[in-house]
Amino acid sequence: MDPEDLPVINNYLEACEPLSSEPRLSRLHFHDNQRKVDYVLVYHYRKRGAHPGHGSPGHSLAIVSNGETGKDPDAGAPGDIEPGPLDALEEERKEQREEFEHNLLEAGLELEKDLESKSQGSVFVRIHAPWQVLAREAEFLKIKVPTKKRYVIKSEGSIAKTFNEILQKLSAPLKPRVPEHSNDRMKNLSYPFSREKMYLYNIQDEDTFFDNATRSRIVHEILKRTTCSRANNMMGINSLIANNIYEAAYPLHDGEYDSPGDDVNDRKLLYQEWARYGVFYKFQPIDLIRKYFGEKIGLYFAWLGLYTSFLIPSSVIGVIVFLYGCATIEEDIPSKEMCDQQNAFTMCPLCDKSCDYWNLSSACGTAQASHLFDNPATVFFSIFMALWATMFLENWKRLQMRLGYFWDLTGIEEEEERAQEHPRPEYETKVREKMLRESDKSLVQKLGTGGTEDAEDDEDKLTWKDRLPGYLVNFASILFMIALTFSIVFGVIVYRITTAAALSLNKATRSNVRVTVTATAVIINLVVILILDEIYGAVAKWLTKIEVPKTEQTFEERLVLKAFLLKFVNAYSPIFYVAFFKGRFVGRPGSYVYVFDGYRMEECAPGGCLMELCIQLSIIMLGKQLVQNNVFEIGVPKLKKLFRKLKGETEPGEADSACSKHPEQWDLDYSLEPYTGLTPEYMEMIIQFGFVTLFVASFPLAPVFALLNNVIEVRLDAKKFVTELRRPDAVRTKDIGIWFDILSGIGKFSVIINAFVIAVTSDFIPRLVYQYSYSHNGTLHGFVNHTLSFFNVSQLKEGTQPENSQFDQEVQFCRFKDYREPPWAPNPYEFSKQYWSVLSARLAFVIIFQNLVMFLSVLVDWVIPDIPTDVSDQIKREKSLFVDFFLKEEHETLRPTEEPARRSQGASRRSGGSPAASPVPSGRSQPGSSTSPGSQHTSV
């Protein structure tokens, strides 16, 4: 009798000794060397009366469901000890685990686990899904699998084909050496798995027909829906982990990534061709990433790769714009006028008492540096980047559709709806608490009124009334966090003002006041942003938990929105201040605006605030990327891994010395960091996307630094997923979800922001207005004098005049940057006609720029189809090919059953049988017989 036909009975064997007489061939199988480990559950146990730190001697044993009898595991157990509170809790958890594992066996899964032979320790429950379970669940989940039919993907036109072949040859050294890239012109027809249509599939080996990611996904679906009545009817492994009944659950990696020898697995291949910094120049093996980690992670790396490649043209244009600024410094007339000492523009003091009058020519360096980023080319670059963002999003939609075609993601909506059926453990707990709390009340209502279906439905779910306290806490907390961010920005402003005033008192530091204050303030902003980023991430998670979303997808979407809002405000509020508010509320000489007694509001440098905006943006962007990459993404995981390793070494009785020399794969994977989702990776890139697009008019080199960062980021994330994280569950999804909407929103918002940066922050509009309205010869000669107003120094307030002025000449009038009437005008110091002309031109530019760029973006969106034409044609062609293939396979399958029927009918006709001998009506077959489509049997 075949052992597989026997009932499953657990037996107990030495874990360090193989069940089979053969040596262990793989650390990915049960001890019989045959059944593959598809999933692992881990729990920590503590025996009755055991105290932490006291282990008991003994050998580690294993429970194996292999269809053989075994001995009693409790034989020789120690005598009864009076149970304590912890013992009772441990006993309850043990019973819940036993019931859950029994239910898994009932579902057809096979288990192997360590015996609890020590006083305390961790136990690994290995799960194997036999073919019958895989086939049943694959049919239930409608998993698409390749059929026997392979077809050639239709080539493009002759010109496109020739160009593609040349491109393929040129890019050959950049392609990773993985099997998926060997032949991309052939594709298998895919069809949802069906046990009734097994003839459609090329099943050569049942153990390898479903890849490891699919097998673990099937087991995870069973784990998610298996209930445990002893644990208040909790559904799924996630609920049990949340209640500390199990500690972890994860699929196994395919082996070690750095194992010596020639044996190659997918993990090792990914490490060699993708997750090393030495292969930074190669394309990503997206198909292999998707095969190993699933579609969700595959789409993230495909998106990151496309984003990084799109940064190349924007970086080139940004460098050209910067070089144009460098090349035209000497030709910039306003800079020349500012640097010309013969002009002798005597400027008003920058602070009260301690500051003296000064010459504008002393700010020559600042003016020339501002021209690098404040020149006509930046306007062109802003338009280009707005269209670049639209092009990027359109190309991503096309790539997403192409990957969806090759990865068979069409019709995945049903799968996503099925994923919505599993409520989160926290939601189940709240519903259970609500039902217990209102059980007496509901009973009275049912007895008094007969009850209603609506009341019963409300008991089984959380209504808006149940969530109202959580919503109120969310609203108040988010407002508080935003107010906290603004308060910190204001605190830095106060620091800048007070520090500038303090440094101005000292002659030695007076000359470098602006540089010192700007640099230190930006560093303070950077440190605060990095700290608040971590705090806001934790707060957003806590606030989302308070809302108690029903499903994981809803939880993730709400978490993303909150985290993005808080981190967006945190990262960009200092930059918004410099771009749009600094220097706008200074006042004028004789009527300055004071923050505190004696401290004037800070004003922009003589060359404008654009240079300071550039410094602020570059330091925050570069510092954020460097610190996050080196500290948070490299340093922190290494420290956590070291801590877990030290904890494992000091914890008693965890592993037998004989087994510890050759750790199993589940032991190695358990020591890795748990996978917590893609939100941090996406968030980092989305914030960077904002730096690249929102203020690109002030910093054309932003795409260059983003590109350099992303080249490292791709390999850093790859190394983290391959070497430092447990293998994630394979999740099928057709798009990147809410992140695309956020990207689209940032792209549209960037048009408005860049319009205001050019119009308000830069001198582009004032120069145009002067050149075409006030210049005598149509040039910018005299522009600097035009932008400076006069002030009679005798009208300075008492106590604000410079003390012990060292200025070379007697000053009667000083100049300040603003459009105001001179002291001798009928309305002195009122806004002049030029001010209103420039203001109206700025508003007109914002409207024209915004509408023009939006129109061009819509035009690009309309011109580029979301679905590539060749993919659309291939999808239609695939449908017709599948119909032909299906009919052919069904006809060949049914042919053996038709032949005997035809021979018997021929024999009856030769023997002169009557119609009564073959009472089958025309066009209909006898019950129990099978006919192929289109065939008819006619009785004679």
PDB file of N, CA and C in Angstrom, residues 586-650:
ATOM      1  N   VAL A 586       9.139  92.904   4.990  1.00  0.00           N
ATOM      2  CA  VAL A 586      10.237  93.594   5.679  1.00  0.00           C
ATOM      3  C   VAL A 586       9.849  95.028   6.040  1.00  0.00           C
ATOM      4  N   GLY A 587       9.024  95.632   5.222  1.00  0.00           N
ATOM      5  CA  GLY A 587       8.748  97.059   5.389  1.00  0.00           C
ATOM      6  C   GLY A 587       9.733  97.873   4.563  1.00  0.00           C
ATOM      7  N   ARG A 588      10.054  99.074   5.046  1.00  0.00           N
ATOM      8  CA  ARG A 588      10.986  99.972   4.343  1.00  0.00           C
ATOM      9  C   ARG A 588      11.770 100.753   5.383  1.00  0.00           C
ATOM     10  N   PRO A 589      12.861 101.361   4.973  1.00  0.00           N
ATOM     11  CA  PRO A 589      13.609 102.192   5.928  1.00  0.00           C
ATOM     12  C   PRO A 589      12.703 103.256   6.563  1.00  0.00           C
ATOM     13  N   GLY A 590      12.811 103.363   7.857  1.00  0.00           N
ATOM     14  CA  GLY A 590      11.962 104.296   8.595  1.00  0.00           C
ATOM     15  C   GLY A 590      10.666 103.670   9.042  1.00  0.00           C
ATOM     16  N   SER A 591      10.294 102.521   8.461  1.00  0.00           N
ATOM     17  CA  SER A 591       9.047 101.842   8.851  1.00  0.00           C
ATOM     18  C   SER A 591       9.214 100.330   8.686  1.00  0.00           C
ATOM     19  N   TYR A 592      10.240  99.800   9.352  1.00  0.00           N
ATOM     20  CA  TYR A 592      10.510  98.368   9.264  1.00  0.00           C
ATOM     21  C   TYR A 592       9.515  97.574  10.115  1.00  0.00           C
ATOM     22  N   VAL A 593       9.337  96.295   9.748  1.00  0.00           N
ATOM     23  CA  VAL A 593       8.510  95.361  10.529  1.00  0.00           C
ATOM     24  C   VAL A 593       9.429  94.635  11.495  1.00  0.00           C
ATOM     25  N   TYR A 594       9.054  94.630  12.764  1.00  0.00           N
ATOM     26  CA  TYR A 594       9.881  94.002  13.795  1.00  0.00           C
ATOM     27  C   TYR A 594       9.192  92.763  14.332  1.00  0.00           C
ATOM     28  N   VAL A 595       9.983  91.669  14.490  1.00  0.00           N
ATOM     29  CA  VAL A 595       9.443  90.438  15.077  1.00  0.00           C
ATOM     30  C   VAL A 595       9.337  90.618  16.587  1.00  0.00           C
ATOM     31  N   PHE A 596      10.468  90.924  17.203  1.00  0.00           N
ATOM     32  CA  PHE A 596      10.497  91.263  18.612  1.00  0.00           C
ATOM     33  C   PHE A 596      11.067  92.673  18.727  1.00  0.00           C
ATOM     34  N   ASP A 597      11.151  93.147  19.918  1.00  0.00           N
ATOM     35  CA  ASP A 597      11.649  94.507  20.111  1.00  0.00           C
ATOM     36  C   ASP A 597      13.104  94.603  19.646  1.00  0.00           C
ATOM     37  N   GLY A 598      13.323  95.334  18.572  1.00  0.00           N
ATOM     38  CA  GLY A 598      14.679  95.547  18.112  1.00  0.00           C
ATOM     39  C   GLY A 598      15.165  94.560  17.072  1.00  0.00           C
ATOM     40  N   TYR A 599      14.355  93.542  16.710  1.00  0.00           N
ATOM     41  CA  TYR A 599      14.768  92.540  15.721  1.00  0.00           C
ATOM     42  C   TYR A 599      13.918  92.684  14.461  1.00  0.00           C
ATOM     43  N   ARG A 600      14.551  93.160  13.379  1.00  0.00           N
ATOM     44  CA  ARG A 600      13.849  93.353  12.124  1.00  0.00           C
ATOM     45  C   ARG A 600      13.643  92.034  11.396  1.00  0.00           C
ATOM     46  N   MET A 601      12.555  91.970  10.629  1.00  0.00           N
ATOM     47  CA  MET A 601      12.341  90.808   9.762  1.00  0.00           C
ATOM     48  C   MET A 601      13.477  90.723   8.745  1.00  0.00           C
ATOM     49  N   GLU A 602      13.887  89.480   8.456  1.00  0.00           N
ATOM     50  CA  GLU A 602      15.018  89.322   7.532  1.00  0.00           C
ATOM     51  C   GLU A 602      14.585  89.595   6.097  1.00  0.00           C
ATOM     52  N   GLU A 603      15.536  90.074   5.301  1.00  0.00           N
ATOM     53  CA  GLU A 603      15.255  90.368   3.904  1.00  0.00           C
ATOM     54  C   GLU A 603      16.192  89.578   3.002  1.00  0.00           C
ATOM     55  N   CYS A 604      15.863  89.548   1.719  1.00  0.00           N
ATOM     56  CA  CYS A 604      16.650  88.778   0.768  1.00  0.00           C
ATOM     57  C   CYS A 604      17.984  89.470   0.496  1.00  0.00           C
ATOM     58  N   ALA A 605      18.901  88.694  -0.056  1.00  0.00           N
ATOM     59  CA  ALA A 605      20.201  89.244  -0.466  1.00  0.00           C
ATOM     60  C   ALA A 605      19.992  90.211  -1.630  1.00  0.00           C
ATOM     61  N   PRO A 606      20.957  91.070  -1.905  1.00  0.00           N
ATOM     62  CA  PRO A 606      20.805  92.035  -3.010  1.00  0.00           C
ATOM     63  C   PRO A 606      20.478  91.381  -4.346  1.00  0.00           C
ATOM     64  N   GLY A 607      20.988  90.178  -4.561  1.00  0.00           N
ATOM     65  CA  GLY A 607      20.698  89.485  -5.820  1.00  0.00           C
ATOM     66  C   GLY A 607      19.360  88.772  -5.830  1.00  0.00           C
ATOM     67  N   GLY A 608      18.596  88.869  -4.748  1.00  0.00           N
ATOM     68  CA  GLY A 608      17.308  88.200  -4.657  1.00  0.00           C
ATOM     69  C   GLY A 608      17.393  86.936  -3.818  1.00  0.00           C
ATOM     70  N   CYS A 609      16.225  86.349  -3.554  1.00  0.00           N
ATOM     71  CA  CYS A 609      16.142  85.158  -2.695  1.00  0.00           C
ATOM     72  C   CYS A 609      16.376  83.862  -3.458  1.00  0.00           C
ATOM     73  N   LEU A 610      16.504  83.938  -4.781  1.00  0.00           N
ATOM     74  CA  LEU A 610      16.599  82.703  -5.561  1.00  0.00           C
ATOM     75  C   LEU A 610      17.874  81.922  -5.236  1.00  0.00           C
ATOM     76  N   MET A 611      18.977  82.658  -5.005  1.00  0.00           N
ATOM     77  CA  MET A 611      20.229  81.969  -4.667  1.00  0.00           C
ATOM     78  C   MET A 611      20.110  81.249  -3.339  1.00  0.00           C
ATOM     79  N   GLU A 612      19.477  81.913  -2.364  1.00  0.00           N
ATOM     80  CA  GLU A 612      19.298  81.268  -1.062  1.00  0.00           C
ATOM     81  C   GLU A 612      18.342  80.081  -1.172  1.00  0.00           C
ATOM     82  N   LEU A 613      17.324  80.206  -2.016  1.00  0.00           N
ATOM     83  CA  LEU A 613      16.414  79.082  -2.249  1.00  0.00           C
ATOM     84  C   LEU A 613      17.167  77.895  -2.831  1.00  0.00           C
ATOM     85  N   CYS A 614      18.084  78.178  -3.752  1.00  0.00           N
ATOM     86  CA  CYS A 614      18.901  77.123  -4.351  1.00  0.00           C
ATOM     87  C   CYS A 614      19.750  76.422  -3.291  1.00  0.00           C
ATOM     88  N   ILE A 615      20.377  77.210  -2.403  1.00  0.00           N
ATOM     89  CA  ILE A 615      21.211  76.625  -1.337  1.00  0.00           C
ATOM     90  C   ILE A 615      20.358  75.770  -0.407  1.00  0.00           C
ATOM     91  N   GLN A 616      19.208  76.307  -0.019  1.00  0.00           N
ATOM     92  CA  GLN A 616      18.307  75.586   0.886  1.00  0.00           C
ATOM     93  C   GLN A 616      17.864  74.265   0.265  1.00  0.00           C
ATOM     94  N   LEU A 617      17.456  74.321  -0.991  1.00  0.00           N
ATOM     95  CA  LEU A 617      16.957  73.133  -1.682  1.00  0.00           C
ATOM     96  C   LEU A 617      18.050  72.088  -1.844  1.00  0.00           C
ATOM     97  N   SER A 618      19.239  72.513  -2.242  1.00  0.00           N
ATOM     98  CA  SER A 618      20.312  71.555  -2.499  1.00  0.00           C
ATOM     99  C   SER A 618      20.775  70.868  -1.216  1.00  0.00           C
ATOM    100  N   ILE A 619      20.946  71.637  -0.134  1.00  0.00           N
ATOM    101  CA  ILE A 619      21.436  71.029   1.114  1.00  0.00           C
ATOM    102  C   ILE A 619      20.401  70.076   1.691  1.00  0.00           C
ATOM    103  N   ILE A 620      19.138  70.479   1.692  1.00  0.00           N
ATOM    104  CA  ILE A 620      18.094  69.600   2.248  1.00  0.00           C
ATOM    105  C   ILE A 620      17.954  68.339   1.394  1.00  0.00           C
ATOM    106  N   MET A 621      17.956  68.505   0.071  1.00  0.00           N
ATOM    107  CA  MET A 621      17.796  67.347  -0.818  1.00  0.00           C
ATOM    108  C   MET A 621      18.974  66.391  -0.694  1.00  0.00           C
ATOM    109  N   LEU A 622      20.191  66.927  -0.785  1.00  0.00           N
ATOM    110  CA  LEU A 622      21.376  66.063  -0.726  1.00  0.00           C
ATOM    111  C   LEU A 622      21.549  65.461   0.664  1.00  0.00           C
ATOM    112  N   GLY A 623      21.381  66.288   1.687  1.00  0.00           N
ATOM    113  CA  GLY A 623      21.541  65.780   3.051  1.00  0.00           C
ATOM    114  C   GLY A 623      20.527  64.714   3.387  1.00  0.00           C
ATOM    115  N   LYS A 624      19.286  64.923   2.952  1.00  0.00           N
ATOM    116  CA  LYS A 624      18.231  63.937   3.222  1.00  0.00           C
ATOM    117  C   LYS A 624      18.548  62.606   2.542  1.00  0.00           C
ATOM    118  N   GLN A 625      19.006  62.675   1.303  1.00  0.00           N
ATOM    119  CA  GLN A 625      19.310  61.452   0.574  1.00  0.00           C
ATOM    120  C   GLN A 625      20.520  60.734   1.176  1.00  0.00           C
ATOM    121  N   LEU A 626      21.574  61.485   1.491  1.00  0.00           N
ATOM    122  CA  LEU A 626      22.787  60.855   2.026  1.00  0.00           C
ATOM    123  C   LEU A 626      22.542  60.237   3.392  1.00  0.00           C
ATOM    124  N   VAL A 627      21.871  60.972   4.267  1.00  0.00           N
ATOM    125  CA  VAL A 627      21.635  60.460   5.622  1.00  0.00           C
ATOM    126  C   VAL A 627      20.680  59.278   5.586  1.00  0.00           C
ATOM    127  N   GLN A 628      19.598  59.409   4.799  1.00  0.00           N
ATOM    128  CA  GLN A 628      18.643  58.306   4.740  1.00  0.00           C
ATOM    129  C   GLN A 628      19.268  57.052   4.151  1.00  0.00           C
ATOM    130  N   ASN A 629      20.089  57.231   3.106  1.00  0.00           N
ATOM    131  CA  ASN A 629      20.716  56.062   2.478  1.00  0.00           C
ATOM    132  C   ASN A 629      21.731  55.405   3.399  1.00  0.00           C
ATOM    133  N   ASN A 630      22.605  56.223   3.988  1.00  0.00           N
ATOM    134  CA  ASN A 630      23.716  55.661   4.752  1.00  0.00           C
ATOM    135  C   ASN A 630      23.330  55.259   6.169  1.00  0.00           C
ATOM    136  N   VAL A 631      22.498  56.053   6.820  1.00  0.00           N
ATOM    137  CA  VAL A 631      22.165  55.788   8.217  1.00  0.00           C
ATOM    138  C   VAL A 631      20.944  54.886   8.337  1.00  0.00           C
ATOM    139  N   PHE A 632      19.819  55.332   7.753  1.00  0.00           N
ATOM    140  CA  PHE A 632      18.567  54.624   7.967  1.00  0.00           C
ATOM    141  C   PHE A 632      18.451  53.342   7.146  1.00  0.00           C
ATOM    142  N   GLU A 633      19.013  53.333   5.922  1.00  0.00           N
ATOM    143  CA  GLU A 633      18.834  52.166   5.066  1.00  0.00           C
ATOM    144  C   GLU A 633      20.000  51.183   5.128  1.00  0.00           C
ATOM    145  N   ILE A 634      21.165  51.627   5.572  1.00  0.00           N
ATOM    146  CA  ILE A 634      22.317  50.719   5.667  1.00  0.00           C
ATOM    147  C   ILE A 634      22.689  50.469   7.121  1.00  0.00           C
ATOM    148  N   GLY A 635      22.866  51.561   7.877  1.00  0.00           N
ATOM    149  CA  GLY A 635      23.347  51.420   9.251  1.00  0.00           C
ATOM    150  C   GLY A 635      22.350  50.773  10.184  1.00  0.00           C
ATOM    151  N   VAL A 636      21.098  51.252  10.185  1.00  0.00           N
ATOM    152  CA  VAL A 636      20.088  50.731  11.122  1.00  0.00           C
ATOM    153  C   VAL A 636      19.806  49.249  10.901  1.00  0.00           C
ATOM    154  N   PRO A 637      19.583  48.774   9.651  1.00  0.00           N
ATOM    155  CA  PRO A 637      19.380  47.326   9.470  1.00  0.00           C
ATOM    156  C   PRO A 637      20.568  46.484   9.946  1.00  0.00           C
ATOM    157  N   LYS A 638      21.788  46.973   9.738  1.00  0.00           N
ATOM    158  CA  LYS A 638      22.961  46.214  10.191  1.00  0.00           C
ATOM    159  C   LYS A 638      23.002  46.147  11.714  1.00  0.00           C
ATOM    160  N   LEU A 639      22.658  47.235  12.392  1.00  0.00           N
ATOM    161  CA  LEU A 639      22.626  47.233  13.853  1.00  0.00           C
ATOM    162  C   LEU A 639      21.543  46.282  14.373  1.00  0.00           C
ATOM    163  N   LYS A 640      20.378  46.283  13.710  1.00  0.00           N
ATOM    164  CA  LYS A 640      19.300  45.375  14.114  1.00  0.00           C
ATOM    165  C   LYS A 640      19.712  43.927  13.937  1.00  0.00           C
ATOM    166  N   LYS A 641      20.381  43.636  12.819  1.00  0.00           N
ATOM    167  CA  LYS A 641      20.834  42.265  12.561  1.00  0.00           C
ATOM    168  C   LYS A 641      21.860  41.840  13.603  1.00  0.00           C
ATOM    169  N   LEU A 642      22.784  42.747  13.952  1.00  0.00           N
ATOM    170  CA  LEU A 642      23.795  42.448  14.975  1.00  0.00           C
ATOM    171  C   LEU A 642      23.137  42.209  16.333  1.00  0.00           C
ATOM    172  N   PHE A 643      22.126  43.015  16.644  1.00  0.00           N
ATOM    173  CA  PHE A 643      21.424  42.859  17.918  1.00  0.00           C
ATOM    174  C   PHE A 643      20.705  41.515  17.990  1.00  0.00           C
ATOM    175  N   ARG A 644      20.029  41.116  16.877  1.00  0.00           N
ATOM    176  CA  ARG A 644      19.335  39.820  16.866  1.00  0.00           C
ATOM    177  C   ARG A 644      20.330  38.677  16.999  1.00  0.00           C
ATOM    178  N   LYS A 645      21.502  38.834  16.371  1.00  0.00           N
ATOM    179  CA  LYS A 645      22.529  37.792  16.437  1.00  0.00           C
ATOM    180  C   LYS A 645      23.059  37.647  17.865  1.00  0.00           C
ATOM    181  N   LEU A 646      23.337  38.780  18.511  1.00  0.00           N
ATOM    182  CA  LEU A 646      23.820  38.736  19.890  1.00  0.00           C
ATOM    183  C   LEU A 646      22.754  38.180  20.821  1.00  0.00           C
ATOM    184  N   LYS A 647      21.503  38.545  20.572  1.00  0.00           N
ATOM    185  CA  LYS A 647      20.406  38.037  21.396  1.00  0.00           C
ATOM    186  C   LYS A 647      20.261  36.537  21.241  1.00  0.00           C
ATOM    187  N   GLY A 648      20.412  36.045  19.990  1.00  0.00           N
ATOM    188  CA  GLY A 648      20.319  34.602  19.747  1.00  0.00           C
ATOM    189  C   GLY A 648      21.443  33.836  20.410  1.00  0.00           C
ATOM    190  N   GLU A 649      22.642  34.449  20.458  1.00  0.00           N
ATOM    191  CA  GLU A 649      23.777  33.753  21.080  1.00  0.00           C
ATOM    192  C   GLU A 649      23.655  33.697  22.592  1.00  0.00           C
ATOM    193  N   THR A 650      23.066  34.729  23.190  1.00  0.00           N
ATOM    194  CA  THR A 650      22.969  34.764  24.651  1.00  0.00           C
ATOM    195  C   THR A 650      21.733  34.054  25.169  1.00  0.00           C
TER     196      THR A 650
END
